């Protein structure tokens, strides 16, 4: 594993029956299982590899309201409070802090876009502050250059991607739930058209409720049940610098590069939107759904290779439940990063923040970001099979809203009043064209 990750030991005992089984040990899956367990449900979290080992440990760690699409903003606002509540209950560090996020720019068009969003966001209670040239230059003093303007979002923050999902899994266990690693869910068992169990590589669990939170694997898993979930993934390359450089903003975004303080004091470096498009069966099958997305964002995508096809996470083949599946052949998606992108990212970061030239490269990695055609997740308990819930397609901004998505899933399963509106997250919306509906941010 190239991305830093806290590995945890779990009993990996498969109980024969559960109130709910959550498939996928990323930030969404652990959060859903945590809130269900906290509500008194008997929960089993199934992870084919290691908790948090895929995209949930490979992201920037930002927990933001700033520049969220309006459909996600209420969920991101609630998630910030839930990060704090989870950390207080679990009693160990998730690396969460409301350190504030700083955006800097010398592009008048970009600044006007941020100002437009800020006017909308302040109307719904978000604390977002446009910065004058003088204010932006002062806050960005570590860059040693003047700035035309920027944004400061003081109540937003960051969490530690290396620790968050594993420590939330500890919270599941604290509330009586079961966490089972290195155990793939092969399929769903039905009786009279509704969920009655989950078939795993280690046996069967009887349950009436299943959450599919498998990230990039979700569409191929649902395909086995005849459910169409348009999903495509891009490969993003990131690197981390070793600790030792102080006096920098905790979380800084510019068009050239973004820099974030890691839990160990090092820095994560990334270029926003830069990604490689690896051809996969799923991407080809859903091409018509993604034309609006590609038309808007093609400038930031680069042709990829065949890593995604070989990994098998977007296969459209059917598999047998009594034999090893693609999830068992690829326990952890750990694609090779683009050496060109890593070198470019490092160069841009050192040019932006000269102090970073003193820090050595600690690690470089890539991850697959799964997206929906409109860049907004699916969180839906009505996808065609009673008892089956889908939570996937977080589209590169799921880490920060993970706690809220998990709480919303628990609300749907338990019949509670949802913490936010849910209509915008329905799977059925993809029966219509997504032209004009692609997320701006």
Coordinates of C-alpha atoms in Angstrom, one line a residue:
X1 CA 0.0 0.0 0.0
X2 CA 1.5 3.3 -1.0
X3 CA -1.0 5.6 0.7
X4 CA -0.5 5.9 4.4
X5 CA -3.1 4.0 6.4
X6 CA -3.7 2.9 10.0
X7 CA -4.3 -0.8 9.8
X8 CA -6.5 -2.2 12.5
X9 CA -7.0 -5.8 13.8
X10 CA -10.6 -7.1 13.9
X11 CA -12.0 -10.5 15.1
X12 CA -13.4 -11.1 11.6
X13 CA -16.0 -13.4 13.0
X14 CA -19.0 -13.7 10.7
X15 CA -22.3 -13.8 12.7
X16 CA -25.1 -15.9 11.2
X17 CA -27.7 -13.1 11.4
X18 CA -27.8 -9.3 11.6
X19 CA -30.3 -6.5 11.4
X20 CA -28.2 -4.9 8.7
X21 CA -25.1 -5.7 6.6
X22 CA -23.0 -2.9 5.2
X23 CA -20.9 -3.8 2.2
X24 CA -17.7 -1.7 1.9
X25 CA -15.4 -0.4 4.6
X26 CA -14.7 3.1 3.2
X27 CA -15.8 6.3 4.9
X28 CA -19.4 5.9 3.9
X29 CA -19.7 2.3 4.9
X30 CA -18.1 2.7 8.3
X31 CA -20.2 5.8 9.0
X32 CA -23.4 4.0 8.1
X33 CA -22.5 1.0 10.2
X34 CA -21.5 3.3 13.1
X35 CA -24.8 5.3 13.2
X36 CA -26.8 2.0 12.9
X37 CA -24.9 0.4 15.7
X38 CA -25.2 3.5 17.8
X39 CA -29.0 3.3 17.3
X40 CA -29.0 -0.3 18.7
X41 CA -29.0 -2.2 15.4
X42 CA -27.0 -5.5 15.1
X43 CA -24.7 -4.5 12.3
X44 CA -22.1 -6.3 10.2
X45 CA -19.6 -4.3 8.2
X46 CA -18.0 -6.4 5.4
X47 CA -14.7 -5.2 3.8
X48 CA -13.1 -7.3 1.1
X49 CA -9.6 -5.9 2.0
X50 CA -8.7 -3.5 4.8
X51 CA -10.9 -0.8 6.2
X52 CA -10.3 2.5 4.5
X53 CA -7.7 1.1 2.1
X54 CA -9.1 2.5 -1.1
X55 CA -10.2 6.0 -1.9
X56 CA -11.1 6.9 1.7
X57 CA -7.3 7.0 2.6
X58 CA -6.2 8.4 -0.8
X59 CA -8.0 11.8 -0.8
X60 CA -7.0 15.3 0.4
X61 CA -8.9 15.0 3.7
X62 CA -11.0 18.2 3.2
X63 CA -14.3 18.5 5.1
X64 CA -15.8 21.5 3.4
X65 CA -18.9 23.5 2.7
X66 CA -17.0 25.9 0.5
X67 CA -17.9 25.6 -3.2
X68 CA -20.2 22.6 -2.7
X69 CA -23.0 22.0 -5.2
X70 CA -26.3 23.2 -3.7
X71 CA -27.6 19.6 -3.7
X72 CA -24.8 18.6 -1.3
X73 CA -24.4 21.7 0.8
X74 CA -27.0 20.8 3.5
X75 CA -25.4 17.4 3.9
X76 CA -21.9 18.9 4.2
X77 CA -23.0 21.4 6.8
X78 CA -24.5 18.6 8.9
X79 CA -21.4 16.4 8.4
X80 CA -19.1 19.0 10.0
X81 CA -21.1 18.7 13.2
X82 CA -21.2 14.9 12.9
X83 CA -17.4 14.7 12.6
X84 CA -17.2 16.4 15.9
X85 CA -19.8 14.2 17.5
X86 CA -18.2 11.0 16.2
X87 CA -14.7 12.0 17.4
X88 CA -16.1 12.9 20.9
X89 CA -17.9 9.5 21.2
X90 CA -15.1 7.3 19.8
X91 CA -12.6 8.9 22.0
X92 CA -9.6 8.7 19.7
X93 CA -8.4 11.1 17.1
X94 CA -10.0 11.2 13.6
X95 CA -7.6 14.0 12.8
X96 CA -10.6 16.4 12.5
X97 CA -10.3 20.1 13.0
X98 CA -12.1 23.2 11.8
X99 CA -8.9 24.8 10.8
X100 CA -10.5 26.8 8.0
X101 CA -9.8 26.5 4.2
X102 CA -8.0 29.1 2.2
X103 CA -8.6 29.7 -1.5
X104 CA -6.3 32.1 -3.4
X105 CA -6.5 33.3 -7.0
X106 CA -5.2 35.9 -9.5
X107 CA -8.0 35.1 -12.0
X108 CA -11.0 37.6 -12.0
X109 CA -13.3 35.0 -13.6
X110 CA -12.5 32.4 -10.9
X111 CA -13.0 35.0 -8.1
X112 CA -16.3 36.0 -9.5
X113 CA -17.4 32.4 -9.5
X114 CA -16.4 32.1 -5.9
X115 CA -18.2 35.3 -5.1
X116 CA -21.4 34.1 -6.7
X117 CA -21.3 30.9 -4.7
X118 CA -20.5 32.9 -1.5
X119 CA -23.6 35.1 -2.0
X120 CA -25.8 32.0 -2.3
X121 CA -24.1 30.2 0.6
X122 CA -24.3 33.1 3.0
X123 CA -28.1 33.2 2.3
X124 CA -28.3 29.7 3.8
X125 CA -26.1 30.4 6.8
X126 CA -22.6 29.3 5.7
X127 CA -19.7 31.4 7.0
X128 CA -17.7 32.1 3.8
X129 CA -15.7 35.3 3.4
X130 CA -14.4 36.8 0.2
X131 CA -10.9 38.3 0.6
X132 CA -9.6 41.5 -0.8
X133 CA -6.2 41.6 -2.5
X134 CA -4.6 42.8 0.7
X135 CA -6.3 40.2 2.8
X136 CA -5.5 37.4 0.4
X137 CA -1.9 38.4 0.2
X138 CA -1.6 38.5 3.9
X139 CA -3.2 35.1 4.5
X140 CA -1.1 33.7 1.7
X141 CA 2.2 35.2 2.9
X142 CA 3.9 31.8 2.8
X143 CA 3.7 32.0 -1.0
X144 CA 5.8 35.2 -1.1
X145 CA 3.6 36.7 -3.9
X146 CA 0.7 39.0 -4.2
X147 CA -2.9 37.8 -4.8
X148 CA -5.8 39.4 -6.5
X149 CA -8.3 37.9 -4.0
X150 CA -9.5 34.7 -2.4
X151 CA -11.9 33.0 0.0
X152 CA -11.6 32.1 3.7
X153 CA -14.1 29.5 5.1
X154 CA -13.3 29.5 8.8
X155 CA -15.7 26.8 9.9
X156 CA -14.6 24.2 7.3
X157 CA -11.7 21.9 8.1
X158 CA -9.8 18.7 7.5
X159 CA -9.7 15.1 8.9
X160 CA -6.9 12.5 8.6
X161 CA -7.6 10.1 5.7
X162 CA -5.1 7.6 7.2
X163 CA -7.0 7.3 10.5
X164 CA -10.6 8.3 10.0
X165 CA -12.2 5.2 8.5
X166 CA -10.3 2.8 10.7
X167 CA -11.1 4.7 13.9
X168 CA -14.8 5.0 13.0
X169 CA -14.7 1.2 12.6
X170 CA -13.5 1.0 16.2
X171 CA -16.6 3.1 17.0
X172 CA -18.8 0.4 15.4
X173 CA -17.2 -2.2 17.6
X174 CA -17.7 0.1 20.7
X175 CA -21.4 0.1 20.0
X176 CA -21.7 -3.7 19.5
X177 CA -21.3 -4.0 15.8
X178 CA -19.1 -6.4 13.9
X179 CA -16.3 -5.4 11.6
X180 CA -15.1 -8.2 9.2
X181 CA -12.1 -7.5 7.0
X182 CA -10.6 -9.6 4.2
X183 CA -14.1 -11.0 3.5
X184 CA -15.8 -10.1 0.2
X185 CA -19.6 -10.0 -0.2
X186 CA -20.3 -12.1 -3.3
X187 CA -24.0 -11.3 -3.7
X188 CA -27.4 -10.7 -2.3
X189 CA -29.9 -13.5 -1.5
X190 CA -33.6 -12.8 -2.1
X191 CA -36.9 -14.3 -0.9
X192 CA -40.2 -13.2 -2.4
X193 CA -38.4 -10.4 -4.2
X194 CA -36.8 -8.8 -1.1
X195 CA -33.4 -9.0 0.7
X196 CA -33.1 -12.0 3.0
X197 CA -29.3 -12.5 3.2
X198 CA -25.8 -11.8 2.0
X199 CA -23.5 -14.5 0.5
X200 CA -19.9 -13.9 1.4
X201 CA -16.7 -15.9 0.7
X202 CA -16.9 -17.1 4.3
X203 CA -20.5 -18.0 4.4
X204 CA -24.0 -16.6 4.6
X205 CA -25.5 -13.9 6.8
X206 CA -29.3 -13.7 7.2
X207 CA -30.5 -10.2 7.1
X208 CA -33.4 -8.1 5.8
X209 CA -31.4 -5.0 5.1
X210 CA -28.2 -4.4 3.1
X211 CA -26.3 -1.2 2.3
X212 CA -24.1 -1.3 -0.8
X213 CA -21.3 1.3 -0.1
X214 CA -18.7 -0.3 -2.3
X215 CA -17.3 2.8 -3.9
X216 CA -15.9 2.1 -7.4
X217 CA -17.1 -1.6 -7.1
X218 CA -20.8 -0.7 -6.6
X219 CA -22.0 -0.7 -10.2
X220 CA -20.6 -4.1 -11.0
X221 CA -22.0 -5.5 -7.8
X222 CA -25.5 -4.2 -8.6
X223 CA -25.2 -5.4 -12.1
X224 CA -25.4 -8.9 -10.7
X225 CA -28.9 -8.1 -9.5
X226 CA -30.0 -6.5 -12.8
X227 CA -29.8 -2.9 -11.3
X228 CA -28.3 -0.3 -13.6
X229 CA -26.2 2.3 -11.7
X230 CA -24.3 4.6 -14.2
X231 CA -20.9 4.9 -12.7
X232 CA -17.4 5.8 -14.1
X233 CA -14.1 6.2 -12.3
X234 CA -11.0 8.3 -13.0
X235 CA -7.5 7.7 -11.6
X236 CA -6.1 10.5 -9.5
X237 CA -2.4 10.8 -8.6
X238 CA -1.3 12.4 -5.3
X239 CA 1.8 12.6 -3.1
X240 CA 2.8 13.3 0.5
X241 CA 5.8 15.2 1.8
X242 CA 7.4 14.3 5.1
X243 CA 6.9 16.5 8.2
X244 CA 9.3 19.2 9.1
X245 CA 8.0 22.4 7.3
X246 CA 6.0 24.8 9.6
X247 CA 4.3 28.1 9.1
X248 CA 2.1 27.1 6.1
X249 CA -1.7 27.2 5.9
X250 CA -3.4 24.0 7.0
X251 CA -5.4 23.7 3.8
X252 CA -4.6 25.9 0.8
X253 CA -6.2 25.7 -2.7
X254 CA -5.0 27.4 -5.9
X255 CA -5.6 26.6 -9.5
X256 CA -2.1 25.4 -9.8
X257 CA -2.0 23.0 -6.8
X258 CA -3.6 22.3 -3.4
X259 CA -1.6 21.7 -0.2
X260 CA -3.0 20.1 3.0
X261 CA -1.5 19.4 6.4
X262 CA -1.5 15.6 7.1
X263 CA -2.1 14.1 10.5
X264 CA 1.6 13.4 10.9
X265 CA 2.5 17.0 10.2
X266 CA 3.5 16.3 6.5
X267 CA 1.7 17.7 3.5
X268 CA -0.6 16.2 0.9
X269 CA -0.1 17.7 -2.6
X270 CA -2.6 17.5 -5.4
X271 CA -3.8 19.3 -8.5
X272 CA -7.6 19.8 -8.4
X273 CA -9.4 18.0 -11.3
X274 CA -6.3 16.4 -12.7
X275 CA -7.1 12.8 -13.5
X276 CA -6.5 9.9 -15.9
X277 CA -9.4 8.2 -17.6
X278 CA -8.7 4.4 -17.8
X279 CA -11.0 2.6 -20.2
X280 CA -13.2 0.1 -18.3
X281 CA -16.3 -1.9 -19.3
X282 CA -18.4 0.2 -17.0
X283 CA -17.2 3.5 -18.4
X284 CA -17.9 2.3 -22.0
X285 CA -21.3 0.9 -21.1
X286 CA -22.4 4.2 -19.5
X287 CA -20.8 6.6 -22.0
X288 CA -24.1 8.1 -23.0
X289 CA -24.9 9.1 -19.4
X290 CA -21.5 10.8 -18.9
X291 CA -21.4 12.9 -22.1
X292 CA -22.5 16.1 -20.2
X293 CA -19.8 15.4 -17.5
X294 CA -17.1 14.9 -20.1
X295 CA -18.2 17.9 -22.1
X296 CA -17.8 20.1 -19.1
X297 CA -14.6 18.6 -17.7
X298 CA -12.6 17.2 -20.6
X299 CA -9.8 19.7 -20.3
X300 CA -8.7 18.3 -16.9
X301 CA -8.8 14.6 -18.0
X302 CA -5.9 12.7 -19.5
X303 CA -6.0 9.4 -21.4
X304 CA -5.1 6.6 -19.1
X305 CA -4.0 3.0 -19.5
X306 CA -5.4 -0.4 -18.9
X307 CA -5.0 -0.6 -15.1
X308 CA -8.7 -0.2 -14.5
X309 CA -9.7 -2.8 -17.0
X310 CA -7.3 -5.3 -15.5
X311 CA -8.4 -4.6 -11.9
X312 CA -12.0 -5.7 -12.7
X313 CA -13.9 -3.3 -10.5
X314 CA -16.1 -2.1 -13.4
X315 CA -16.7 -5.5 -15.0
X316 CA -20.0 -6.2 -16.6
X317 CA -19.6 -10.0 -16.4
X318 CA -21.8 -12.1 -14.2
X319 CA -20.1 -14.1 -11.5
X320 CA -21.1 -17.2 -9.6
X321 CA -21.6 -16.9 -5.8
X322 CA -19.8 -20.2 -5.0
X323 CA -16.5 -19.1 -6.7
X324 CA -14.0 -16.3 -6.1
X325 CA -15.2 -13.0 -7.6
X326 CA -13.2 -10.0 -8.9
X327 CA -13.3 -8.5 -5.4
X328 CA -11.3 -11.4 -4.1
X329 CA -8.8 -11.2 -6.9
X330 CA -8.3 -7.5 -6.3
X331 CA -8.6 -7.0 -2.5
X332 CA -7.4 -3.4 -2.6
X333 CA -7.4 -1.1 -5.6
X334 CA -3.9 0.3 -5.5
X335 CA -3.2 1.6 -9.0
X336 CA 0.1 3.1 -10.1
X337 CA 0.3 6.9 -10.0
X338 CA 1.3 8.9 -13.0
X339 CA 4.9 9.7 -12.6
X340 CA 4.4 12.8 -14.9
X341 CA 1.6 14.1 -12.7
X342 CA 3.5 13.4 -9.5
X343 CA 6.5 15.4 -10.8
X344 CA 4.3 18.2 -12.1
X345 CA 2.5 18.4 -8.8
X346 CA 5.7 18.5 -6.7
X347 CA 7.1 21.2 -9.0
X348 CA 4.0 23.4 -8.7
X349 CA 3.8 23.0 -4.9
X350 CA 7.5 24.0 -4.5
X351 CA 7.0 27.0 -6.8
X352 CA 3.9 28.1 -4.8
X353 CA 5.4 27.4 -1.4
X354 CA 9.2 27.6 -1.5
X355 CA 9.6 26.2 2.0
X356 CA 8.4 22.8 0.7
X357 CA 11.7 22.4 -1.1
X358 CA 13.2 21.3 2.2
X359 CA 10.7 18.4 2.6
X360 CA 11.3 15.0 1.1
X361 CA 8.7 13.0 -0.7
X362 CA 7.2 10.5 1.8
X363 CA 4.8 8.6 -0.5
X364 CA 3.1 8.8 -3.9
X365 CA -0.1 6.9 -4.8
X366 CA -3.2 6.9 -7.0
X367 CA -6.8 6.1 -6.4
X368 CA -10.0 5.6 -8.3
X369 CA -12.6 8.3 -7.8
X370 CA -16.0 6.9 -8.7
X371 CA -18.5 9.4 -10.1
X372 CA -22.1 9.7 -11.2
X373 CA -23.1 11.4 -14.4
X374 CA -24.0 14.6 -12.5
X375 CA -21.3 14.6 -9.9
X376 CA -23.8 14.1 -7.1
X377 CA -23.9 10.9 -5.0
X378 CA -26.7 8.3 -5.0
X379 CA -28.1 7.7 -1.5
X380 CA -31.3 5.7 -2.0
X381 CA -33.4 3.0 -0.3
X382 CA -35.7 2.6 -3.3
X383 CA -33.6 1.1 -6.1
X384 CA -35.9 -1.8 -7.0
X385 CA -35.3 -4.4 -4.3
X386 CA -36.9 -3.9 -0.9
X387 CA -34.2 -3.9 1.8
X388 CA -31.4 -2.9 -0.5
X389 CA -29.9 0.6 -0.1
X390 CA -27.3 2.2 -2.3
X391 CA -24.7 4.8 -1.2
X392 CA -22.1 5.4 -3.8
X393 CA -20.9 7.8 -6.5
X394 CA -19.4 10.3 -4.1
X395 CA -17.6 11.9 -7.1
X396 CA -14.4 13.0 -5.4
X397 CA -16.0 14.9 -2.6
X398 CA -17.3 12.0 -0.3
X399 CA -14.7 12.0 2.4
X400 CA -15.9 15.2 4.1
X401 CA -19.6 14.3 3.8
X402 CA -19.1 10.6 4.8
X403 CA -20.5 11.0 8.3
X404 CA -23.6 12.7 7.0
X405 CA -24.1 10.2 4.3
X406 CA -23.8 7.4 6.9
X407 CA -26.4 9.1 9.1
X408 CA -28.8 9.6 6.2
X409 CA -28.5 5.9 5.4
X410 CA -29.4 5.0 9.0
X411 CA -32.3 7.4 8.8
X412 CA -33.7 5.7 5.7
X413 CA -33.3 2.2 7.2
X414 CA -34.7 3.1 10.6
X415 CA -37.6 5.2 9.2
X416 CA -36.4 8.3 11.0
X417 CA -36.9 11.8 9.7
X418 CA -33.9 12.3 7.4
X419 CA -31.2 14.9 8.3
X420 CA -31.6 16.4 4.9
X421 CA -33.8 16.2 1.8
X422 CA -33.2 13.0 -0.2
X423 CA -34.9 13.6 -3.6
X424 CA -31.7 14.9 -5.2
X425 CA -29.9 11.6 -4.3
X426 CA -32.4 9.2 -6.0
X427 CA -31.0 6.7 -8.5
X428 CA -34.1 7.2 -10.7
X429 CA -32.9 10.7 -11.7
X430 CA -30.5 9.1 -14.2
X431 CA -33.5 8.1 -16.3
X432 CA -33.4 11.7 -17.6
X433 CA -30.7 13.7 -19.4
X434 CA -28.0 15.3 -17.2
X435 CA -27.4 18.2 -19.6
X436 CA -27.4 21.3 -17.4
X437 CA -27.4 19.3 -14.1
X438 CA -23.7 18.5 -13.8
X439 CA -22.3 19.8 -10.5
X440 CA -20.4 23.1 -10.8
X441 CA -17.8 22.2 -8.1

